[in-house]
Tab-separated table of C-alpha atoms and ligand atoms in Angstrom:
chain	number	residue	atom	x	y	z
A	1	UNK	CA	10.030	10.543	7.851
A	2	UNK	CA	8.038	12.148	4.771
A	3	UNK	CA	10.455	12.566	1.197
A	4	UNK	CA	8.649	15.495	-0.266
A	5	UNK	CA	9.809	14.234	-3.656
A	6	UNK	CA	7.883	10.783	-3.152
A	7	UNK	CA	4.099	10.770	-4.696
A	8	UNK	CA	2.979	8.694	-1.770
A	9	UNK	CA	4.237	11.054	0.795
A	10	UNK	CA	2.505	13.825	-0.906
A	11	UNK	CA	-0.391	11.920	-1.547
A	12	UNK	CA	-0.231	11.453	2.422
A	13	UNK	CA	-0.188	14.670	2.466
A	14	UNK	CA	-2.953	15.702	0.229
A	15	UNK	CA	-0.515	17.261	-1.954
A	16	UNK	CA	-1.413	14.548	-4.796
A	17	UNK	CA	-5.399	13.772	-4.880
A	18	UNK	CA	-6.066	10.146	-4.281
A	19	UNK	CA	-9.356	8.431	-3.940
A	20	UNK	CA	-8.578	7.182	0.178
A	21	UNK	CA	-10.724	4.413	1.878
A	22	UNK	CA	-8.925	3.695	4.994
A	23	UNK	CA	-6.634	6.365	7.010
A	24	UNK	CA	-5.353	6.173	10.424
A	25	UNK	CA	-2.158	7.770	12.114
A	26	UNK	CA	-0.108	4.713	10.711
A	27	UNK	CA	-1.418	3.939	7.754
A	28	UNK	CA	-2.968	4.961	4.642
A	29	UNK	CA	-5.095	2.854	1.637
A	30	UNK	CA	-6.146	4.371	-1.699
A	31	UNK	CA	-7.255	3.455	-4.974
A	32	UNK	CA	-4.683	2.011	-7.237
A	33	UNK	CA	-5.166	5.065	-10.329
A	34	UNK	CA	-4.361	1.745	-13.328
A	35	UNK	CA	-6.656	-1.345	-11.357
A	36	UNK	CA	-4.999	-4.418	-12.512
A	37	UNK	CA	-8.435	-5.972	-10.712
A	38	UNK	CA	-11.902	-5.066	-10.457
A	39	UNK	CA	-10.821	-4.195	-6.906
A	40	UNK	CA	-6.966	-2.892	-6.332
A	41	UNK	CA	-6.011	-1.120	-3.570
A	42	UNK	CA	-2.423	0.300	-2.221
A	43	UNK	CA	-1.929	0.151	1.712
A	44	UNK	CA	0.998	2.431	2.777
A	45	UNK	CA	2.841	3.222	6.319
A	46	UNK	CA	2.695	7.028	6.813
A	47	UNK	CA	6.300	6.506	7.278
A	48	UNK	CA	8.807	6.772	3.938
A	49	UNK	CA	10.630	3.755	3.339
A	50	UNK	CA	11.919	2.668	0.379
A	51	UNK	CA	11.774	-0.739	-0.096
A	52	UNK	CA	10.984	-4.195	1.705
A	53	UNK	CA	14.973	-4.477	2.217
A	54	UNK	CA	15.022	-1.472	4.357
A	55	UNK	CA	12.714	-3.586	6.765
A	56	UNK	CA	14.016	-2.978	10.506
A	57	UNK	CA	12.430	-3.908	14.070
A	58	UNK	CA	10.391	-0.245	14.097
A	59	UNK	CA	9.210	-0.677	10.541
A	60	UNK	CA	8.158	-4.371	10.792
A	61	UNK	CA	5.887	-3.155	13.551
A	62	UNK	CA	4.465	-0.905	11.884
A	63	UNK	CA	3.788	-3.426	8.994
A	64	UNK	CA	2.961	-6.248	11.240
A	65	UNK	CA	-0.040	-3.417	12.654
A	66	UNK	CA	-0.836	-2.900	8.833
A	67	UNK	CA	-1.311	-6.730	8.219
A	68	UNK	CA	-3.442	-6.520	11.407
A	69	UNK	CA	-5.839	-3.952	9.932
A	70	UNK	CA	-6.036	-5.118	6.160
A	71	UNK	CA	-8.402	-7.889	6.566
A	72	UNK	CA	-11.517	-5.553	8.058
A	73	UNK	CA	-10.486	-3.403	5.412
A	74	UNK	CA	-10.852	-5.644	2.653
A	75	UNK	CA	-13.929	-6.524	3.899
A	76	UNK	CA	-15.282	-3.749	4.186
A	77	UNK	CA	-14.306	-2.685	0.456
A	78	UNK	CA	-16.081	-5.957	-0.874
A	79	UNK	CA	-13.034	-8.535	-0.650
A	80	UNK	CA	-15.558	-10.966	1.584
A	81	UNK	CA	-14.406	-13.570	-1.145
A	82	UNK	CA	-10.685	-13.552	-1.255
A	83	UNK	CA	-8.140	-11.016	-1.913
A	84	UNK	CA	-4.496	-10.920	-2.785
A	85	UNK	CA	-1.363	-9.093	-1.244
A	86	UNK	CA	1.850	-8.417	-2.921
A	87	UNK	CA	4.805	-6.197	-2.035
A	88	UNK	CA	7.199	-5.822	-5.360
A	89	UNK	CA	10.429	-5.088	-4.188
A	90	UNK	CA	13.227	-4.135	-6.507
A	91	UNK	CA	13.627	-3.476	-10.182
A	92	UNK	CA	13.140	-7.334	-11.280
A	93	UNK	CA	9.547	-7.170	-9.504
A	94	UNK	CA	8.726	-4.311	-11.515
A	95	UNK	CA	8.648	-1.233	-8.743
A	96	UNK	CA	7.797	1.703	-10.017
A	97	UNK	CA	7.455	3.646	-6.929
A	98	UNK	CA	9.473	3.982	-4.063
A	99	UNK	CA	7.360	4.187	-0.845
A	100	UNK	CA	6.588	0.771	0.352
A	101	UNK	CA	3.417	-0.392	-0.358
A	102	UNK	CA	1.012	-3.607	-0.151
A	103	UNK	CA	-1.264	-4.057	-3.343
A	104	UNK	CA	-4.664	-5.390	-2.461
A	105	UNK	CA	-6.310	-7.348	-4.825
A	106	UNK	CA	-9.815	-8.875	-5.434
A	107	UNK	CA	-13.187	-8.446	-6.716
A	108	UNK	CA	-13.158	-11.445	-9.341
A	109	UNK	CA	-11.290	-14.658	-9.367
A	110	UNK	CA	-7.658	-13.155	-10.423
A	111	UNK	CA	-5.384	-15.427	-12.647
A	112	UNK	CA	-2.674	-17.441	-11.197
B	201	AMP	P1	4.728	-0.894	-7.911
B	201	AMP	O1	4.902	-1.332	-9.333
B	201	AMP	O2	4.635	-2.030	-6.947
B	201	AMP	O3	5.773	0.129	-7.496
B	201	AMP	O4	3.307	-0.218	-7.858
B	201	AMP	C1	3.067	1.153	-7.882
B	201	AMP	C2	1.581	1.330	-8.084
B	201	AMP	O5	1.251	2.665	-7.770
B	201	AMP	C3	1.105	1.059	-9.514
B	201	AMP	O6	0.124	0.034	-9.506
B	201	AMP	C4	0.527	2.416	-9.949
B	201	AMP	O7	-0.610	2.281	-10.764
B	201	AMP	C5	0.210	3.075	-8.606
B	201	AMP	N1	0.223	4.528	-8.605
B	201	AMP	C6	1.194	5.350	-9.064
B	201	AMP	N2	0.859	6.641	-8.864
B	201	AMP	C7	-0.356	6.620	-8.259
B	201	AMP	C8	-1.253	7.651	-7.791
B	201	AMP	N3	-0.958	8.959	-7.906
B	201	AMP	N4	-2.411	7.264	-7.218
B	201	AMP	C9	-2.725	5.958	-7.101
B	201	AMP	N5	-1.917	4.951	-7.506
B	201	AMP	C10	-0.763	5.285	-8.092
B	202	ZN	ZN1	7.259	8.331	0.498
């Protein structure tokens, strides 16, 4: 499902510019546009869903195949040394946008 209102959909669908380092038929992962690290990258199904409580058995595969493929990506994006993942879900977490999404995070020693 694509929600042609979403900026990750259309950035899926080269509607928005992003700077992409990874893309299969699942998956997508671009350059966060603010880097909270030296290295901070978004990994996104293809597939609009809202938010990690919208999970379901379809959807888990899909992110269970995404967890798969993030390690060789990190590494090949210079996260030999350790890298972060976080999925915010919700309004307390801070979401801002409404596509799931797992932020990848490395390229120094990141605090806490
Ligand atoms: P979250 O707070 O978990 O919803 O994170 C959303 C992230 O998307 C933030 O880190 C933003 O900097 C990032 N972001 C928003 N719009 C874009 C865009 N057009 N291209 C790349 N990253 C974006
Ligand atoms: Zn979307």
């Amino acid at each position: 499902m694509i929600d042609k209102n979403c900026v990750f959909c259309r950035i899926c669908g080269g509607q928005i510019p992003s700077s992409k380092v990874y893309e299969d038929e699942k998956m997508l992962v671009f350059k966060d546009i603010e880097p909270k690290a030296k290295v901070h990258l978004l990994a996104i199904p293809k597939d609009h869903f809202k938010l990690l409580s919208e999970m379901d058995c379809e959807r888990a595969e899909t992110l269970k195949y995404m967890l798969t493929k993030i390690p060789e990506i990190a590494k090949e994006n210079g996260l030999e040394n350790g890298y972060r993942l976080i999925i915010n879900q919700g309004d307390d977490a801070g979401q801002t946008v409404f596509h799931l999404h797992i932020h990848i995070l490395g390229g120094e020693t990141l605090p806490w």
